[in-house]
Structures are given as structure tokens and as C-alpha cells.
């Protein structure tokens, strides 16, 4: 094979990103690295022919809690055309109108008025109901099937006859199913569950039919092999290569019985993942701890007491107050975290902890058998496709390989271990010095409580006392001001422009420097445990696309939604945030920025689409760094009553505390990533070893205190069993090198130099945020940084660079 062979070139591009990781591993081993505090993300599926899943955050840890939000007075929502809403509508160009309803034997009489089939500028979230799902999705699939048949009949290996009609089909299904799937995540109900359960197999059947279309597959291969291949843009080449790869992973090469079996597996996996997620939600909301004696919740801060009383009122205790109770503790993150960090009642902490780590592991909500079935089916699917295990399938669309990931995780684990052991010794010593009777036998429900006390003592920081300085309206104002400074964009409220699914949801318009709209986004901040799944995530509503622009508009503008599960306002106070919750909002906004500020006009690789999963965390983790930037932090940290700025000495203490328990938090993420990889590489679903045996074995290497024998956290590990992170949880660590180095460009330019920050921010926007999936992540990074990534900034951000230097 020649030096300039396209196959050799593709191989070189695939292996290139690994070079900097090897360098990183060597430095990490020398430096005994401990990772910085880790905040939540996001899930996204990069399969272009299937509906993307949302970006979601990692499992809870004391370093990644989210419990804030805000709600401003608003008028009634409207689903009318936005043309009367003001300038923000001027450049609007969302989804093109669907074909008119077609008459069909037995068609539902209500199709003409079904909001899922309506021509809309913004999704009609306020009127879509469970009753619309079955007839609406069935009719949509019928129309799309006709479009697919026509495409296959007329397909030629040209862009207009192949890619453009395919993008229209993919996008229409994604937009409409996205509405239904989103509502299930934020407004769950038995009726909606039932409707989705019934219609989902038909949707999956169509996706498989499209993904396995041989005429389309052969046409893409013809484009790649044609003489005009060299003339295609990088973005179009990426689309063609991705479609060919995804077709293979979707089973296009399978025949007869093998294809039938593959399709059965895909249907069953969809059903099992949905059931897994529902069981976690139901198990979380089923647990309630009613407390009438305030002594039992001694230590809980006022915000937590207010939330517990507010929950009690919602559960029928009309006279509940923060001062006198009764109070209801739940397993929802804001309630759970407060108990684990602040409740002096050790038996209460134990009860809540045990309930949390055993969610969805017993009775009719037990996910154990579901996990076994999922792992068995994933392995069977991998072998049908010719892979040894499911991890190899996962890595086929990522930057990394299984071997490199295992090497990275082990280097990080061994480098973090001593730091984590020292963390534990520090906590034990502090608890002992504080006269704690449990000091010599600290266990899982003690660690967060005593580490919080140690942090308060060591850095003189009490996060609960800082809450008044972080009111979410002010945080959002500061975040938007930072976005303007970095990326020259203006973000304005546009609440009356689009319908929403809950009155607490805000809607925003993003404008460029000429005051023209370039994107929109929804923000749903509050926890609603009775109907909303946990975590935080970003997902797309519409993607940017030249093809799908409205008549007369150059492009269809991107629209995103950001969802958090944060503490709502209590009484007449705005939502007051912890510093960790501020980081979470910045994190999710980073994902949204990559979706909204893309300049890529090819819809299939615009924004977050087409970006390798292990690189997708770069913008989100990058934005977290600004929470420690002095000017940024002090601009958002204003006392909600007095307007007083956060004292300078407190800012310095926050900065000093940045790497507190860094080794422990690093090990936590490594545990998640390691057990994920182990289950998808070495685990035999039919063997004598259970999934819990695997988890305990990993826990012995990644937890200073081994997990409880009854620990069943796997039963709520939605990232890998109901999200897009199967054999991909390592991506958080992989992308950490990229994000730290990206932020270091601003440090090099000068964080106190406004002009330098603006210039560097412009370059970041024009590369990392603008190019989307149209170029490989490594190429995009080099275009921004001028070189390949270096691990040095990550070491420095962890406070480990001096150690690394002396070791070298």
C-alpha cells in the first residue's frame, strides 16, 4: 500500500491523537497525579443515522452537585408564530415544514391537529401530550418510510441526490422524536411511558431499516471511491466516512438470520435501557424520610431545611415550615447531598446513604437482571459485527483504543492512590481531633460529612454560608457577560417567543455583534423528582443546517436546551447556589456553546454532531475553569440582599481549595470508568462471576474504603446502561487533557489582559466552537493551540507541576 494511500492516511489520523496521551501517561506516572475536582457533563450519541441522546452529567459526588435554579415572573406561554415577538425572530429558520398529512386507510382523524406533525418554528412543548405520541409518530414514520423508499429508488452517488434527502429524513425524525424523548425526561407520566413503550419498537425498526440500507451504503462508498473525492470539503469527507462506518456498525453487512438477530438485539436494548432509566427514577422518588423531630436533622443548613419543608408541603403536610417541620428527606440530589455533607445525625446519614447506593436493586424495580441482559446482548451484538467485545464497538467511533484507555486509567489510578490515602488519613485525624466517636471507624456515610468539616477548617470556607453570594440570576448574568467578553455574543431573554414544558423554564436568544440572532436555548434549572430524571445535560432541539433553512434564510439556526436538577427558590428567596452548582451551570453552558456557535453549515456535522465522544467534553470542562478566574467569579458573587461582593480573601481561599481531595475525586471517576470498561471487555454474562463481583474487584483498586457488600450503585449507573457512555466513561479523563491545555492558552495570553482574552476567545470560537464535527478533534485543537495537546497544564492545574519537575 502506497505512502499516500487514503487507507494509510485514515489510519494515521486515527492514531495521531494517541501520541500526546502517551506523553501524558509518562508525565503522570512521574508526577503521581491527582485529578482536579470533577464536575458534571453531558451524553451524546455520535451515530448520525440514529437519534442523538442528550449530554448528561457524571454520577453524583460531593464535587459535582447541582442544586440551583431561578424563575422570573413571566406571562402566559404562546405557541403562535414568533414573528410578533421582536427582533429575535428576524433571522429565525428552524425546521422546514413537514409534508402535508397524507390520507391513509385507518388514519387517525386527529392527524391534522396533531402538534407533532405541525409546521412549527419552535417545538410546541406546551401542548404535546401522551395522546399525540402514538398517532403522531406512526404517521411520521409512514411519511419518512415513503421518503426513504423514494431515496433508495432514485439514489445516485452525488450530494444532492444522496446526502441532502438523507439529512432531511434523519433530521425530521430527530426533531419530532426529540420532543417526545425530552418530555419523558422532564415531564414523565405513566401515560407518556405507555405511549413511548408501544411506539418505540416501530421507531427503532425504521432506524434500523435506514441504517441498513444497502443502496445508501453503496452510494456513500461510491462517493468515497470516486475521482471527485479529493474535491470534497473536510466536512463532507467526514460525513461520508462516518456514514459508511455507522452503516457497518448498524449491521448493513449482515444477511438473513444474522441481520434478523441483530435487529432483535437492537430492539431489546432500546427497551431495556428505557426500563432501566424508569426504574431509577421510580426508585429515587419512591424513597421518603419523614422527620418531625428537628434534633434528627441537626446540622442541615437553612436552605436544606427549607427544601425539606417545601417537599413536605408538596406531599400533603400543608403547615410544614423550615423552622418547625415536618421535613421530608429524599434521594434527589439536593436533598441527599445536604444530608451527607451536613447532618450530624450519623444514623440518618447511614440510612440515606444505604438507600442511595441500593436504588433500583430490589423488588419490581430491580435493575440487576436488566443489566445482565444488556451486557449479554451488547456482547452478542459485538460478535455479530466481528468484534471481540462491546468496548471495541464503542471505540470504533472514538479517538482512543481499548489498550490505550486501560493504560491511561491504570496510570491515573496508581498516580492518584497515595493522594487519596493521604486524604483519608487527613479526614481521620481531623475527626479524631474533633472528638468524633466514629473517628477510628470512618465509613462511607462519614467521609463527606467530615471532609466538609475539614475543608471548612482548613480553608475557612463554608459553602452554605457562601450561598447568598451565588444567586442564580446573578450567576447567569455573569456567565452571559463572560460569553460576551470571550466570544462577542449577546444573550437576551426571549421567554414569550417559544412555548415551554414548565413555567420555570427560561428561553434565551443568542445574538452576534451586529445584534442578529444566531441561536436560541431553553434552560430548565430545577429539580422536580416526581417527573424529571436526575443529573444535568444539554441536548439539541434544532441543529444548524444550510439545507434545512427556511425560504429566504441562509441557514436554520441552532436551538439547544440545558437541563439541571438544582434546588428551587425557597419562599421569597431566589435560588442560592453552592460553588459546585455554579461550576455545573458553566459546564452545561460550554456544551450548549459548541452547539450554538458552530459555523458549520453541513447539518450532519454541525455543532456537537460528528464529534468523537472522547473529545466532546472539551468546551464544557474548559468553561469550568472560568469559575476560578478572579474577575469572572467576583462579577457573579454578589450578596443577593446587600449587593456586597465576595470578599477577596474568600476568593483566595476558594482558589486554594481547588485541589482539596483531588486524589479521592480522581479515584472516584476512575472507578466509574474502570468498571464500565471491565464490564464491556472481560465480563462473561454467562459466567460464574456477577456484575457486583466485578464492581467489588474494581473497588478494591479504586477506593481507599472498599464498597459495602450490599452496594448496588451499578443499578443506577444510567450513564452506561441508559445513556451513551457504555465503554466510554473514560472520555471525561481523556478530554481533561484537552480542556486544561485549551484554558492554558488564555493563561499564556494573560488572564488580566482583556484584549488578549478577547483575541484568544475569538480564536477559540473560530476553531473549537465553530468547526463542529467537520474536522477531526486533533486537527481542530491544533488549529486553536498551534500545537498538539500537552499534559503540562493539567499537572499545573492540579498543583502537581513542581512535583513533576523535581521528578524529571
PDB file of N, CA and C in Angstrom, residues 106-138:
ATOM      1  N   UNK A 106     -57.515   3.982   7.606  1.00  0.00           N
ATOM      2  CA  UNK A 106     -57.480   3.851   9.055  1.00  0.00           C
ATOM      3  C   UNK A 106     -56.703   4.938   9.744  1.00  0.00           C
ATOM      4  N   UNK A 107     -56.334   6.019   9.023  1.00  0.00           N
ATOM      5  CA  UNK A 107     -55.546   7.082   9.642  1.00  0.00           C
ATOM      6  C   UNK A 107     -56.345   7.745  10.749  1.00  0.00           C
ATOM      7  N   UNK A 108     -55.641   8.168  11.784  1.00  0.00           N
ATOM      8  CA  UNK A 108     -56.273   8.817  12.923  1.00  0.00           C
ATOM      9  C   UNK A 108     -56.908  10.129  12.485  1.00  0.00           C
ATOM     10  N   UNK A 109     -58.151  10.358  12.897  1.00  0.00           N
ATOM     11  CA  UNK A 109     -58.864  11.553  12.474  1.00  0.00           C
ATOM     12  C   UNK A 109     -58.216  12.821  12.992  1.00  0.00           C
ATOM     13  N   UNK A 110     -57.423  12.723  14.033  1.00  0.00           N
ATOM     14  CA  UNK A 110     -56.835  13.906  14.625  1.00  0.00           C
ATOM     15  C   UNK A 110     -55.465  14.267  14.078  1.00  0.00           C
ATOM     16  N   UNK A 111     -55.024  13.649  12.992  1.00  0.00           N
ATOM     17  CA  UNK A 111     -53.677  13.899  12.494  1.00  0.00           C
ATOM     18  C   UNK A 111     -53.488  15.350  12.082  1.00  0.00           C
ATOM     19  N   UNK A 112     -54.519  15.957  11.506  1.00  0.00           N
ATOM     20  CA  UNK A 112     -54.387  17.341  11.054  1.00  0.00           C
ATOM     21  C   UNK A 112     -54.059  18.286  12.197  1.00  0.00           C
ATOM     22  N   UNK A 113     -54.518  17.944  13.393  1.00  0.00           N
ATOM     23  CA  UNK A 113     -54.283  18.829  14.539  1.00  0.00           C
ATOM     24  C   UNK A 113     -53.203  18.303  15.483  1.00  0.00           C
ATOM     25  N   UNK A 114     -52.558  17.207  15.112  1.00  0.00           N
ATOM     26  CA  UNK A 114     -51.528  16.639  15.980  1.00  0.00           C
ATOM     27  C   UNK A 114     -50.313  17.564  16.007  1.00  0.00           C
ATOM     28  N   UNK A 115     -49.935  18.081  17.187  1.00  0.00           N
ATOM     29  CA  UNK A 115     -48.832  19.056  17.240  1.00  0.00           C
ATOM     30  C   UNK A 115     -47.492  18.490  16.793  1.00  0.00           C
ATOM     31  N   UNK A 116     -47.315  17.172  16.863  1.00  0.00           N
ATOM     32  CA  UNK A 116     -46.056  16.578  16.426  1.00  0.00           C
ATOM     33  C   UNK A 116     -45.898  16.644  14.903  1.00  0.00           C
ATOM     34  N   UNK A 117     -47.001  16.795  14.197  1.00  0.00           N
ATOM     35  CA  UNK A 117     -46.966  16.849  12.742  1.00  0.00           C
ATOM     36  C   UNK A 117     -47.129  18.273  12.219  1.00  0.00           C
ATOM     37  N   UNK A 118     -47.204  19.202  13.133  1.00  0.00           N
ATOM     38  CA  UNK A 118     -47.452  20.589  12.771  1.00  0.00           C
ATOM     39  C   UNK A 118     -46.181  21.232  12.236  1.00  0.00           C
ATOM     40  N   UNK A 119     -46.366  22.247  11.395  1.00  0.00           N
ATOM     41  CA  UNK A 119     -45.252  23.080  10.965  1.00  0.00           C
ATOM     42  C   UNK A 119     -44.978  24.078  12.085  1.00  0.00           C
ATOM     43  N   UNK A 120     -43.838  23.957  12.748  1.00  0.00           N
ATOM     44  CA  UNK A 120     -43.578  24.841  13.883  1.00  0.00           C
ATOM     45  C   UNK A 120     -42.215  25.507  13.775  1.00  0.00           C
ATOM     46  N   UNK A 121     -42.152  26.744  14.268  1.00  0.00           N
ATOM     47  CA  UNK A 121     -40.886  27.451  14.378  1.00  0.00           C
ATOM     48  C   UNK A 121     -40.111  26.970  15.606  1.00  0.00           C
ATOM     49  N   UNK A 122     -40.856  26.735  16.688  1.00  0.00           N
ATOM     50  CA  UNK A 122     -40.304  26.152  17.901  1.00  0.00           C
ATOM     51  C   UNK A 122     -41.206  24.991  18.314  1.00  0.00           C
ATOM     52  N   UNK A 123     -40.656  23.950  18.901  1.00  0.00           N
ATOM     53  CA  UNK A 123     -41.484  22.805  19.298  1.00  0.00           C
ATOM     54  C   UNK A 123     -42.635  23.225  20.212  1.00  0.00           C
ATOM     55  N   UNK A 124     -43.823  22.699  19.992  1.00  0.00           N
ATOM     56  CA  UNK A 124     -44.979  23.040  20.834  1.00  0.00           C
ATOM     57  C   UNK A 124     -44.981  22.244  22.131  1.00  0.00           C
ATOM     58  N   UNK A 125     -43.962  22.468  22.956  1.00  0.00           N
ATOM     59  CA  UNK A 125     -43.793  21.687  24.176  1.00  0.00           C
ATOM     60  C   UNK A 125     -45.001  21.785  25.108  1.00  0.00           C
ATOM     61  N   UNK A 126     -45.726  22.893  25.039  1.00  0.00           N
ATOM     62  CA  UNK A 126     -46.811  23.104  25.997  1.00  0.00           C
ATOM     63  C   UNK A 126     -48.068  22.323  25.667  1.00  0.00           C
ATOM     64  N   UNK A 127     -48.199  21.859  24.425  1.00  0.00           N
ATOM     65  CA  UNK A 127     -49.444  21.189  24.042  1.00  0.00           C
ATOM     66  C   UNK A 127     -49.259  19.724  23.672  1.00  0.00           C
ATOM     67  N   UNK A 128     -48.015  19.277  23.498  1.00  0.00           N
ATOM     68  CA  UNK A 128     -47.795  17.863  23.187  1.00  0.00           C
ATOM     69  C   UNK A 128     -48.170  17.025  24.396  1.00  0.00           C
ATOM     70  N   UNK A 129     -49.000  16.032  24.176  1.00  0.00           N
ATOM     71  CA  UNK A 129     -49.484  15.178  25.244  1.00  0.00           C
ATOM     72  C   UNK A 129     -49.261  13.727  24.859  1.00  0.00           C
ATOM     73  N   UNK A 130     -49.389  12.858  25.838  1.00  0.00           N
ATOM     74  CA  UNK A 130     -49.199  11.425  25.573  1.00  0.00           C
ATOM     75  C   UNK A 130     -50.111  10.926  24.455  1.00  0.00           C
ATOM     76  N   UNK A 131     -51.307  11.486  24.358  1.00  0.00           N
ATOM     77  CA  UNK A 131     -52.267  11.027  23.350  1.00  0.00           C
ATOM     78  C   UNK A 131     -51.811  11.324  21.922  1.00  0.00           C
ATOM     79  N   UNK A 132     -50.858  12.251  21.779  1.00  0.00           N
ATOM     80  CA  UNK A 132     -50.367  12.602  20.449  1.00  0.00           C
ATOM     81  C   UNK A 132     -49.250  11.672  19.977  1.00  0.00           C
ATOM     82  N   UNK A 133     -48.657  10.918  20.879  1.00  0.00           N
ATOM     83  CA  UNK A 133     -47.435  10.190  20.551  1.00  0.00           C
ATOM     84  C   UNK A 133     -47.698   9.046  19.576  1.00  0.00           C
ATOM     85  N   UNK A 134     -48.634   8.179  19.892  1.00  0.00           N
ATOM     86  CA  UNK A 134     -48.851   7.014  19.024  1.00  0.00           C
ATOM     87  C   UNK A 134     -49.248   7.419  17.607  1.00  0.00           C
ATOM     88  N   UNK A 135     -50.327   8.199  17.436  1.00  0.00           N
ATOM     89  CA  UNK A 135     -50.712   8.552  16.059  1.00  0.00           C
ATOM     90  C   UNK A 135     -49.696   9.453  15.380  1.00  0.00           C
ATOM     91  N   UNK A 136     -49.091  10.367  16.135  1.00  0.00           N
ATOM     92  CA  UNK A 136     -48.147  11.301  15.522  1.00  0.00           C
ATOM     93  C   UNK A 136     -46.891  10.617  15.028  1.00  0.00           C
ATOM     94  N   UNK A 137     -46.302   9.771  15.855  1.00  0.00           N
ATOM     95  CA  UNK A 137     -45.066   9.088  15.449  1.00  0.00           C
ATOM     96  C   UNK A 137     -45.356   8.076  14.346  1.00  0.00           C
ATOM     97  N   UNK A 138     -46.485   7.389  14.428  1.00  0.00           N
ATOM     98  CA  UNK A 138     -46.818   6.414  13.365  1.00  0.00           C
ATOM     99  C   UNK A 138     -46.957   7.109  12.011  1.00  0.00           C
TER     100      UNK A 138
END
